[in-house]
Amino acid sequence: MRDEKKEICRIFSEASHFVVTSHQNIDGDGLGSALALYFLLRRMGKRARVVYDGRVPYFYRFLPGSAQVLSFEEFSVEKEPFEVLVVVDCSNPARVGRVEGFLKEARYVVNIDHHPDNAFFGHANFVVPGSPASALLVYELARELHIPPDADIATSILTGIVTDTGGFQFAELNQNLFAVVGELVASGASLSTIMYHVFRFRRLEALKLLSRALHHLTFDPVCGCASMHLTQEDFRECGAQEEDAEGVVDYGLYIPEARVSVFFKEIAPNTYKVSLRSRDDFDVLPVAHHFGGGGHQRAAGFKITGPFPSVYREVLDFLRTTVLGSSK
Ligand code: AMP
Ligand code: MN
Ligand code: MN
């Protein structure tokens, strides 16, 4: 079997112009991994750009290189040719928004990801579903390339790890991960700065929005489902943006008996982005797949349209039967 890591190193060494991208609704793993790749490629003397179809949330702007991220429009104006498109932390091409069109233009598409439902859409696919974060795969690539992380690379990678492990709460900080974190800190990453920005650096509008979501929190003790929602009106009245709802879904699992947390975010009239989180043995990925989305076993999402009462009932009914069906 071909060694995908080695194949990616070969592509990285041979080509000279790169575009790096990640999924819409970007998170710390998508952005951290993309920026780490950007710094790595520049260390190799390559021309690289990070292009993202969306706006980088304000709480990730502490990341080195985040100001250099180009929007789809900015890159389109520049029209710089590229040979390689690197897609990171993204299970399928549709999730990169309008950047999806670049897949046809690129001579090579490199796919680096840890989602179990990855579509293997690249010419080279470094996909490890068991990995706690895509950023850890970028760390492995840096090792393979014999490039020791500098402070920028270390900060980017550690942000990816911190985000996707929920600050080392969702993945056990075992000896291996501890050793990687130790090396990244020794290379100049500040764990406390990263933790602060990823979990605590939130504007007043975001906290007002959180209080609304918590006000709507309900819990069904029979199936262990916690649910919250935010309407367009909630966003408007709090003066909040979509990014201000980051992390809201996690609160449902604060309830000791909760097995699943579901959060409905109205992103356009009667259009909901639904986030799912779970713990113990309950797998939310089939639920997300049922509604046309994807993700991981413990964190997944999808979009659904319709009036809130019917959307809510449909999702909760499906969750209830699936959660209860999975009970031992
Ligand atoms: P979120 O709830 O948006 O934080 O997403 C949780 C996980 O599910 C992440 O790994 C996302 O990449 C994934 N995810 C969310 N929405 C979708 C979707 N519509 N299609 C595929 N994966 C998704
Ligand atoms: Mn992600
Ligand atoms: Mn990830």
mmCIF file of C-alpha atoms and ligand atoms in Angstrom:
data_model
loop_
_atom_site.group_PDB
_atom_site.id
_atom_site.type_symbol
_atom_site.label_atom_id
_atom_site.label_comp_id
_atom_site.label_asym_id
_atom_site.label_seq_id
_atom_site.Cartn_x
_atom_site.Cartn_y
_atom_site.Cartn_z
ATOM 1 C CA MET A 1 0.000 0.000 0.000
ATOM 2 C CA ARG A 2 1.235 3.501 -0.846
ATOM 3 C CA ASP A 3 2.449 5.560 2.100
ATOM 4 C CA GLU A 4 0.208 8.644 1.851
ATOM 5 C CA LYS A 5 2.398 10.686 4.198
ATOM 6 C CA LYS A 6 5.434 10.094 1.975
ATOM 7 C CA GLU A 7 3.392 10.870 -1.134
ATOM 8 C CA ILE A 8 2.335 14.206 0.378
ATOM 9 C CA CYS A 9 5.972 14.986 1.255
ATOM 10 C CA ARG A 10 6.898 14.255 -2.378
ATOM 11 C CA ILE A 11 4.167 16.615 -3.660
ATOM 12 C CA PHE A 12 5.223 19.276 -1.141
ATOM 13 C CA SER A 13 8.853 18.983 -2.265
ATOM 14 C CA GLU A 14 8.193 18.979 -6.010
ATOM 15 C CA ALA A 15 5.520 21.665 -6.436
ATOM 16 C CA SER A 16 6.031 25.350 -5.732
ATOM 17 C CA HIS A 17 2.595 27.092 -5.562
ATOM 18 C CA PHE A 18 0.041 26.000 -2.950
ATOM 19 C CA VAL A 19 -3.426 26.948 -1.728
ATOM 20 C CA VAL A 20 -4.441 25.644 1.706
ATOM 21 C CA THR A 21 -8.074 25.610 2.793
ATOM 22 C CA SER A 22 -10.480 24.179 5.377
ATOM 23 C CA HIS A 23 -14.191 23.757 6.066
ATOM 24 C CA GLN A 24 -16.754 26.557 6.339
ATOM 25 C CA ASN A 25 -17.804 27.502 9.857
ATOM 26 C CA ILE A 26 -14.114 27.143 10.599
ATOM 27 C CA ASP A 27 -12.898 25.990 14.015
ATOM 28 C CA GLY A 28 -9.535 25.989 15.763
ATOM 29 C CA ASP A 29 -8.535 22.653 14.254
ATOM 30 C CA GLY A 30 -9.378 23.683 10.676
ATOM 31 C CA LEU A 31 -7.689 27.068 10.991
ATOM 32 C CA GLY A 32 -4.760 25.909 13.149
ATOM 33 C CA SER A 33 -4.021 23.034 10.765
ATOM 34 C CA ALA A 34 -4.283 25.281 7.690
ATOM 35 C CA LEU A 35 -1.951 27.900 9.211
ATOM 36 C CA ALA A 36 0.537 25.241 10.354
ATOM 37 C CA LEU A 37 0.649 23.908 6.766
ATOM 38 C CA TYR A 38 1.078 27.460 5.467
ATOM 39 C CA PHE A 39 4.081 28.048 7.764
ATOM 40 C CA LEU A 40 5.529 24.615 6.945
ATOM 41 C CA LEU A 41 5.313 25.219 3.199
ATOM 42 C CA ARG A 42 6.906 28.644 3.589
ATOM 43 C CA ARG A 43 9.729 27.086 5.593
ATOM 44 C CA MET A 44 10.250 24.821 2.559
ATOM 45 C CA GLY A 45 10.605 27.943 0.396
ATOM 46 C CA LYS A 46 7.202 27.508 -1.262
ATOM 47 C CA ARG A 47 4.580 30.073 -2.236
ATOM 48 C CA ALA A 48 1.493 29.317 -0.144
ATOM 49 C CA ARG A 49 -1.805 31.073 0.547
ATOM 50 C CA VAL A 50 -4.581 30.172 2.959
ATOM 51 C CA VAL A 51 -7.965 30.747 1.300
ATOM 52 C CA TYR A 52 -11.156 30.429 3.329
ATOM 53 C CA ASP A 53 -14.742 30.961 2.153
ATOM 54 C CA GLY A 54 -15.953 32.802 5.223
ATOM 55 C CA ARG A 55 -14.772 35.177 7.917
ATOM 56 C CA VAL A 56 -12.219 34.127 10.524
ATOM 57 C CA PRO A 57 -13.946 34.410 13.960
ATOM 58 C CA TYR A 58 -12.474 37.201 16.108
ATOM 59 C CA PHE A 59 -11.390 34.804 18.878
ATOM 60 C CA TYR A 60 -9.008 33.009 16.487
ATOM 61 C CA ARG A 61 -7.311 36.207 15.331
ATOM 62 C CA PHE A 62 -4.614 35.757 17.998
ATOM 63 C CA LEU A 63 -3.216 33.034 15.738
ATOM 64 C CA PRO A 64 -0.040 33.979 13.903
ATOM 65 C CA GLY A 65 -0.781 34.267 10.180
ATOM 66 C CA SER A 66 -4.560 34.646 10.682
ATOM 67 C CA ALA A 67 -4.389 38.172 9.186
ATOM 68 C CA GLN A 68 -2.932 36.675 5.990
ATOM 69 C CA VAL A 69 -5.928 34.377 5.429
ATOM 70 C CA LEU A 70 -7.584 35.410 2.163
ATOM 71 C CA SER A 71 -11.334 35.350 1.625
ATOM 72 C CA PHE A 72 -12.624 33.692 -1.532
ATOM 73 C CA GLU A 73 -13.205 37.171 -3.044
ATOM 74 C CA GLU A 74 -9.718 38.445 -2.144
ATOM 75 C CA PHE A 75 -8.081 35.412 -3.716
ATOM 76 C CA SER A 76 -10.286 35.672 -6.829
ATOM 77 C CA VAL A 77 -9.103 39.266 -7.381
ATOM 78 C CA GLU A 78 -5.485 38.178 -7.013
ATOM 79 C CA LYS A 79 -5.994 35.265 -9.468
ATOM 80 C CA GLU A 80 -2.614 33.766 -8.644
ATOM 81 C CA PRO A 81 -2.091 30.359 -10.269
ATOM 82 C CA PHE A 82 -1.441 27.362 -8.032
ATOM 83 C CA GLU A 83 -0.544 23.715 -8.541
ATOM 84 C CA VAL A 84 -1.606 22.100 -5.286
ATOM 85 C CA LEU A 85 -4.770 22.469 -3.229
ATOM 86 C CA VAL A 86 -4.362 21.229 0.342
ATOM 87 C CA VAL A 87 -7.701 20.601 2.085
ATOM 88 C CA VAL A 88 -7.436 20.017 5.817
ATOM 89 C CA ASP A 89 -9.941 18.929 8.512
ATOM 90 C CA CYS A 90 -12.652 18.510 5.914
ATOM 91 C CA SER A 91 -14.556 15.279 5.212
ATOM 92 C CA ASN A 92 -15.867 16.189 1.758
ATOM 93 C CA PRO A 93 -15.224 18.909 -0.827
ATOM 94 C CA ALA A 94 -18.694 20.480 -0.519
ATOM 95 C CA ARG A 95 -17.725 21.696 2.956
ATOM 96 C CA VAL A 96 -15.130 24.203 1.633
ATOM 97 C CA GLY A 97 -17.881 26.324 0.029
ATOM 98 C CA ARG A 98 -16.912 28.085 -3.187
ATOM 99 C CA VAL A 99 -13.278 26.909 -2.883
ATOM 100 C CA GLU A 100 -14.646 23.545 -4.090
ATOM 101 C CA GLY A 101 -14.191 24.840 -7.667
ATOM 102 C CA PHE A 102 -10.387 24.862 -7.057
ATOM 103 C CA LEU A 103 -10.378 21.042 -6.946
ATOM 104 C CA LYS A 104 -10.715 20.932 -10.736
ATOM 105 C CA GLU A 105 -8.021 23.580 -11.252
ATOM 106 C CA ALA A 106 -5.364 21.935 -9.090
ATOM 107 C CA ARG A 107 -2.821 19.479 -10.477
ATOM 108 C CA TYR A 108 -2.827 17.767 -7.071
ATOM 109 C CA VAL A 109 -5.410 17.755 -4.320
ATOM 110 C CA VAL A 110 -4.021 16.795 -0.908
ATOM 111 C CA ASN A 111 -6.567 15.680 1.693
ATOM 112 C CA ILE A 112 -5.494 15.666 5.364
ATOM 113 C CA ASP A 113 -8.253 14.781 7.814
ATOM 114 C CA HIS A 114 -9.483 12.811 10.838
ATOM 115 C CA HIS A 115 -13.230 12.496 10.111
ATOM 116 C CA PRO A 116 -14.446 8.870 9.959
ATOM 117 C CA ASP A 117 -16.696 9.727 7.001
ATOM 118 C CA ASN A 118 -13.944 11.265 4.859
ATOM 119 C CA ALA A 119 -14.686 10.869 1.127
ATOM 120 C CA PHE A 120 -11.031 10.323 0.024
ATOM 121 C CA PHE A 121 -11.396 13.043 -2.611
ATOM 122 C CA GLY A 122 -7.669 13.845 -2.960
ATOM 123 C CA HIS A 123 -4.865 12.539 -5.150
ATOM 124 C CA ALA A 124 -3.166 11.881 -1.825
ATOM 125 C CA ASN A 125 -5.262 11.193 1.283
ATOM 126 C CA PHE A 126 -3.697 11.254 4.728
ATOM 127 C CA VAL A 127 -6.826 10.317 6.693
ATOM 128 C CA VAL A 128 -6.632 8.941 10.241
ATOM 129 C CA PRO A 129 -10.122 8.736 11.814
ATOM 130 C CA GLY A 130 -8.790 7.824 15.269
ATOM 131 C CA SER A 131 -6.647 10.959 15.524
ATOM 132 C CA PRO A 132 -7.857 13.513 18.098
ATOM 133 C CA ALA A 133 -7.247 16.408 15.677
ATOM 134 C CA SER A 134 -6.209 17.064 12.080
ATOM 135 C CA ALA A 135 -3.481 19.270 13.555
ATOM 136 C CA LEU A 136 -1.805 16.126 14.932
ATOM 137 C CA LEU A 137 -1.565 14.812 11.373
ATOM 138 C CA VAL A 138 0.101 18.067 10.338
ATOM 139 C CA TYR A 139 2.523 17.533 13.236
ATOM 140 C CA GLU A 140 3.311 14.059 11.838
ATOM 141 C CA LEU A 141 3.880 15.555 8.392
ATOM 142 C CA ALA A 142 6.302 18.107 9.839
ATOM 143 C CA ARG A 143 8.255 15.220 11.396
ATOM 144 C CA GLU A 144 8.278 13.327 8.127
ATOM 145 C CA LEU A 145 9.586 16.466 6.412
ATOM 146 C CA HIS A 146 12.269 16.863 9.142
ATOM 147 C CA ILE A 147 11.057 20.375 9.921
ATOM 148 C CA PRO A 148 11.198 21.083 13.665
ATOM 149 C CA PRO A 149 8.221 23.293 14.634
ATOM 150 C CA ASP A 150 8.964 26.980 15.238
ATOM 151 C CA ALA A 151 6.720 29.085 17.528
ATOM 152 C CA ASP A 152 4.217 29.826 14.716
ATOM 153 C CA ILE A 153 3.866 26.193 13.672
ATOM 154 C CA ALA A 154 3.705 25.010 17.295
ATOM 155 C CA THR A 155 1.002 27.574 18.210
ATOM 156 C CA SER A 156 -1.094 26.644 15.155
ATOM 157 C CA ILE A 157 -0.850 22.898 15.814
ATOM 158 C CA LEU A 158 -1.516 23.194 19.537
ATOM 159 C CA THR A 159 -4.608 25.324 18.852
ATOM 160 C CA GLY A 160 -5.984 22.509 16.676
ATOM 161 C CA ILE A 161 -5.323 19.931 19.382
ATOM 162 C CA VAL A 162 -6.781 22.095 22.175
ATOM 163 C CA THR A 163 -9.938 22.870 20.159
ATOM 164 C CA ASP A 164 -10.820 19.335 19.095
ATOM 165 C CA THR A 165 -10.005 17.727 22.447
ATOM 166 C CA GLY A 166 -12.105 20.389 24.241
ATOM 167 C CA GLY A 167 -9.020 21.410 26.217
ATOM 168 C CA PHE A 168 -7.999 17.742 26.773
ATOM 169 C CA GLN A 169 -11.445 16.829 28.094
ATOM 170 C CA PHE A 170 -12.731 14.737 25.175
ATOM 171 C CA ALA A 171 -9.498 12.837 24.517
ATOM 172 C CA GLU A 172 -7.389 11.402 27.333
ATOM 173 C CA LEU A 173 -4.102 13.252 27.702
ATOM 174 C CA ASN A 174 -2.046 10.081 27.401
ATOM 175 C CA GLN A 175 1.735 9.865 27.313
ATOM 176 C CA ASN A 176 1.917 10.218 23.523
ATOM 177 C CA LEU A 177 -0.251 13.308 23.355
ATOM 178 C CA PHE A 178 1.498 14.738 26.414
ATOM 179 C CA ALA A 179 4.870 14.312 24.670
ATOM 180 C CA VAL A 180 3.609 16.137 21.561
ATOM 181 C CA VAL A 181 2.168 18.962 23.674
ATOM 182 C CA GLY A 182 5.478 19.138 25.569
ATOM 183 C CA GLU A 183 7.430 19.504 22.347
ATOM 184 C CA LEU A 184 5.051 22.188 21.031
ATOM 185 C CA VAL A 185 5.347 24.151 24.282
ATOM 186 C CA ALA A 186 9.146 23.789 24.153
ATOM 187 C CA SER A 187 8.994 25.151 20.588
ATOM 188 C CA GLY A 188 7.313 28.343 21.791
ATOM 189 C CA ALA A 189 3.546 27.679 21.985
ATOM 190 C CA SER A 190 1.739 29.153 25.000
ATOM 191 C CA LEU A 191 -0.896 26.696 26.222
ATOM 192 C CA SER A 192 -2.559 29.227 28.536
ATOM 193 C CA THR A 193 -2.868 31.841 25.742
ATOM 194 C CA ILE A 194 -4.399 29.238 23.432
ATOM 195 C CA MET A 195 -6.828 27.950 26.103
ATOM 196 C CA TYR A 196 -7.870 31.508 26.914
ATOM 197 C CA HIS A 197 -8.688 32.429 23.321
ATOM 198 C CA VAL A 198 -10.341 29.141 22.388
ATOM 199 C CA PHE A 199 -12.593 28.875 25.467
ATOM 200 C CA ARG A 200 -12.858 32.193 27.313
ATOM 201 C CA PHE A 201 -12.199 35.181 25.041
ATOM 202 C CA ARG A 202 -15.820 36.080 24.212
ATOM 203 C CA ARG A 203 -17.473 39.431 23.583
ATOM 204 C CA LEU A 204 -20.498 40.665 25.531
ATOM 205 C CA GLU A 205 -22.836 39.872 22.611
ATOM 206 C CA ALA A 206 -21.704 36.224 22.704
ATOM 207 C CA LEU A 207 -22.362 35.950 26.450
ATOM 208 C CA LYS A 208 -25.824 37.487 26.031
ATOM 209 C CA LEU A 209 -26.509 34.930 23.324
ATOM 210 C CA LEU A 210 -25.298 32.117 25.591
ATOM 211 C CA SER A 211 -27.667 33.274 28.326
ATOM 212 C CA ARG A 212 -30.564 33.072 25.818
ATOM 213 C CA ALA A 213 -29.558 29.564 24.769
ATOM 214 C CA LEU A 214 -29.312 28.460 28.412
ATOM 215 C CA HIS A 215 -32.690 30.043 29.060
ATOM 216 C CA HIS A 216 -34.108 27.748 26.353
ATOM 217 C CA LEU A 217 -32.293 24.659 27.696
ATOM 218 C CA THR A 218 -34.561 21.668 28.230
ATOM 219 C CA PHE A 219 -33.739 18.151 29.297
ATOM 220 C CA ASP A 220 -35.569 14.888 28.693
ATOM 221 C CA PRO A 221 -34.543 12.520 31.502
ATOM 222 C CA VAL A 222 -36.019 9.477 29.738
ATOM 223 C CA CYS A 223 -33.599 9.532 26.798
ATOM 224 C CA GLY A 224 -30.949 11.835 28.288
ATOM 225 C CA CYS A 225 -31.300 14.464 25.541
ATOM 226 C CA ALA A 226 -30.505 18.105 26.362
ATOM 227 C CA SER A 227 -31.637 20.647 23.793
ATOM 228 C CA MET A 228 -31.201 24.346 23.101
ATOM 229 C CA HIS A 229 -32.047 26.701 20.257
ATOM 230 C CA LEU A 230 -31.349 30.235 19.096
ATOM 231 C CA THR A 231 -33.577 32.090 16.645
ATOM 232 C CA GLN A 232 -32.633 34.865 14.225
ATOM 233 C CA GLU A 233 -34.451 37.180 16.617
ATOM 234 C CA ASP A 234 -32.135 36.086 19.472
ATOM 235 C CA PHE A 235 -29.119 36.954 17.322
ATOM 236 C CA ARG A 236 -30.601 40.316 16.314
ATOM 237 C CA GLU A 237 -31.617 41.321 19.827
ATOM 238 C CA CYS A 238 -28.200 40.412 21.250
ATOM 239 C CA GLY A 239 -26.390 42.168 18.380
ATOM 240 C CA ALA A 240 -24.656 38.811 17.825
ATOM 241 C CA GLN A 241 -23.149 37.086 14.784
ATOM 242 C CA GLU A 242 -23.117 33.397 13.927
ATOM 243 C CA GLU A 243 -19.606 32.973 15.380
ATOM 244 C CA ASP A 244 -20.905 34.148 18.773
ATOM 245 C CA ALA A 245 -22.743 30.816 19.180
ATOM 246 C CA GLU A 246 -19.478 28.827 19.146
ATOM 247 C CA GLY A 247 -19.343 26.385 22.062
ATOM 248 C CA VAL A 248 -23.007 26.791 23.095
ATOM 249 C CA VAL A 249 -23.829 23.117 22.363
ATOM 250 C CA ASP A 250 -21.250 21.936 24.929
ATOM 251 C CA TYR A 251 -23.346 23.206 27.849
ATOM 252 C CA GLY A 252 -26.016 20.522 27.360
ATOM 253 C CA LEU A 253 -23.521 17.877 28.473
ATOM 254 C CA TYR A 254 -22.892 19.679 31.775
ATOM 255 C CA ILE A 255 -26.029 17.881 33.015
ATOM 256 C CA PRO A 256 -24.714 14.695 34.658
ATOM 257 C CA GLU A 257 -27.439 12.472 33.170
ATOM 258 C CA ALA A 258 -27.165 13.931 29.662
ATOM 259 C CA ARG A 259 -26.033 11.522 26.949
ATOM 260 C CA VAL A 260 -26.673 13.850 24.015
ATOM 261 C CA SER A 261 -26.769 17.608 23.565
ATOM 262 C CA VAL A 262 -28.505 19.077 20.531
ATOM 263 C CA PHE A 263 -28.412 22.720 19.544
ATOM 264 C CA PHE A 264 -30.511 24.381 16.807
ATOM 265 C CA LYS A 265 -29.089 27.595 15.392
ATOM 266 C CA GLU A 266 -31.317 29.501 12.971
ATOM 267 C CA ILE A 267 -28.884 30.754 10.310
ATOM 268 C CA ALA A 268 -31.552 32.041 7.882
ATOM 269 C CA PRO A 269 -35.338 32.193 8.241
ATOM 270 C CA ASN A 270 -36.487 28.595 8.856
ATOM 271 C CA THR A 271 -32.992 27.212 8.164
ATOM 272 C CA TYR A 272 -31.250 25.550 11.080
ATOM 273 C CA LYS A 273 -27.670 24.438 11.604
ATOM 274 C CA VAL A 274 -27.914 21.595 14.108
ATOM 275 C CA SER A 275 -24.976 20.595 16.327
ATOM 276 C CA LEU A 276 -24.825 17.280 18.171
ATOM 277 C CA ARG A 277 -22.526 16.291 21.019
ATOM 278 C CA SER A 278 -22.546 13.062 23.019
ATOM 279 C CA ARG A 279 -20.718 11.156 25.665
ATOM 280 C CA ASP A 280 -20.209 7.565 26.746
ATOM 281 C CA ASP A 281 -21.078 5.016 24.119
ATOM 282 C CA PHE A 282 -23.640 6.998 22.182
ATOM 283 C CA ASP A 283 -22.699 7.648 18.545
ATOM 284 C CA VAL A 284 -24.260 10.781 16.984
ATOM 285 C CA LEU A 285 -22.682 10.299 13.549
ATOM 286 C CA PRO A 286 -25.515 8.077 12.185
ATOM 287 C CA VAL A 287 -27.994 10.732 13.367
ATOM 288 C CA ALA A 288 -26.104 13.429 11.416
ATOM 289 C CA HIS A 289 -25.905 11.125 8.378
ATOM 290 C CA HIS A 290 -29.657 10.476 8.567
ATOM 291 C CA PHE A 291 -30.226 14.233 8.143
ATOM 292 C CA GLY A 292 -27.585 14.633 5.411
ATOM 293 C CA GLY A 293 -24.681 15.882 7.559
ATOM 294 C CA GLY A 294 -21.537 14.369 9.030
ATOM 295 C CA GLY A 295 -18.782 14.710 11.617
ATOM 296 C CA HIS A 296 -17.461 12.432 14.352
ATOM 297 C CA GLN A 297 -18.959 9.875 16.780
ATOM 298 C CA ARG A 298 -19.099 12.438 19.611
ATOM 299 C CA ALA A 299 -19.486 15.669 17.597
ATOM 300 C CA ALA A 300 -21.491 15.980 14.425
ATOM 301 C CA GLY A 301 -23.788 18.373 12.601
ATOM 302 C CA PHE A 302 -26.231 18.955 9.764
ATOM 303 C CA LYS A 303 -28.567 21.537 8.246
ATOM 304 C CA ILE A 304 -32.343 21.269 8.182
ATOM 305 C CA THR A 305 -35.125 23.544 6.957
ATOM 306 C CA GLY A 306 -38.699 24.074 8.090
ATOM 307 C CA PRO A 307 -40.659 25.798 10.839
ATOM 308 C CA PHE A 308 -38.980 25.332 14.210
ATOM 309 C CA PRO A 309 -41.687 23.235 15.962
ATOM 310 C CA SER A 310 -41.686 20.570 13.224
ATOM 311 C CA VAL A 311 -37.880 20.589 12.795
ATOM 312 C CA TYR A 312 -37.474 20.253 16.559
ATOM 313 C CA ARG A 313 -39.971 17.408 16.801
ATOM 314 C CA GLU A 314 -38.471 15.527 13.856
ATOM 315 C CA VAL A 315 -34.912 15.687 15.231
ATOM 316 C CA LEU A 316 -35.860 14.964 18.843
ATOM 317 C CA ASP A 317 -38.116 12.041 17.865
ATOM 318 C CA PHE A 318 -35.304 10.533 15.801
ATOM 319 C CA LEU A 319 -32.783 11.120 18.605
ATOM 320 C CA ARG A 320 -35.076 9.632 21.243
ATOM 321 C CA THR A 321 -35.635 6.409 19.320
ATOM 322 C CA THR A 322 -31.936 6.111 18.454
ATOM 323 C CA VAL A 323 -30.655 6.901 21.959
ATOM 324 C CA LEU A 324 -33.202 4.635 23.621
ATOM 325 C CA GLY A 325 -32.519 1.971 21.006
ATOM 326 C CA SER A 326 -28.814 2.112 21.890
ATOM 327 C CA SER A 327 -29.435 1.750 25.653
ATOM 328 C CA LYS A 328 -27.964 -1.304 27.252
HETATM 329 P P1 AMP B 1 -20.256 21.684 14.735
HETATM 330 O O1 AMP B 1 -21.450 21.202 15.444
HETATM 331 O O2 AMP B 1 -20.556 22.644 13.616
HETATM 332 O O3 AMP B 1 -19.198 22.193 15.671
HETATM 333 O O4 AMP B 1 -19.627 20.419 14.009
HETATM 334 C C1 AMP B 1 -19.247 19.255 14.698
HETATM 335 C C2 AMP B 1 -18.562 18.288 13.742
HETATM 336 O O5 AMP B 1 -19.452 17.892 12.714
HETATM 337 C C3 AMP B 1 -17.351 18.871 13.010
HETATM 338 O O6 AMP B 1 -16.380 17.856 12.879
HETATM 339 C C4 AMP B 1 -17.889 19.272 11.686
HETATM 340 O O7 AMP B 1 -16.902 19.225 10.700
HETATM 341 C C5 AMP B 1 -18.976 18.244 11.435
HETATM 342 N N1 AMP B 1 -20.098 18.803 10.678
HETATM 343 C C6 AMP B 1 -20.919 19.802 11.062
HETATM 344 N N2 AMP B 1 -21.853 20.053 10.127
HETATM 345 C C7 AMP B 1 -21.622 19.213 9.095
HETATM 346 C C8 AMP B 1 -22.236 18.985 7.818
HETATM 347 N N3 AMP B 1 -23.285 19.687 7.413
HETATM 348 N N4 AMP B 1 -21.691 18.019 7.017
HETATM 349 C C9 AMP B 1 -20.632 17.290 7.431
HETATM 350 N N5 AMP B 1 -20.009 17.452 8.621
HETATM 351 C C10 AMP B 1 -20.487 18.399 9.454
HETATM 352 MN MN MN B 2 -13.125 21.153 12.265
HETATM 353 MN MN MN B 3 -10.955 18.449 13.473
#
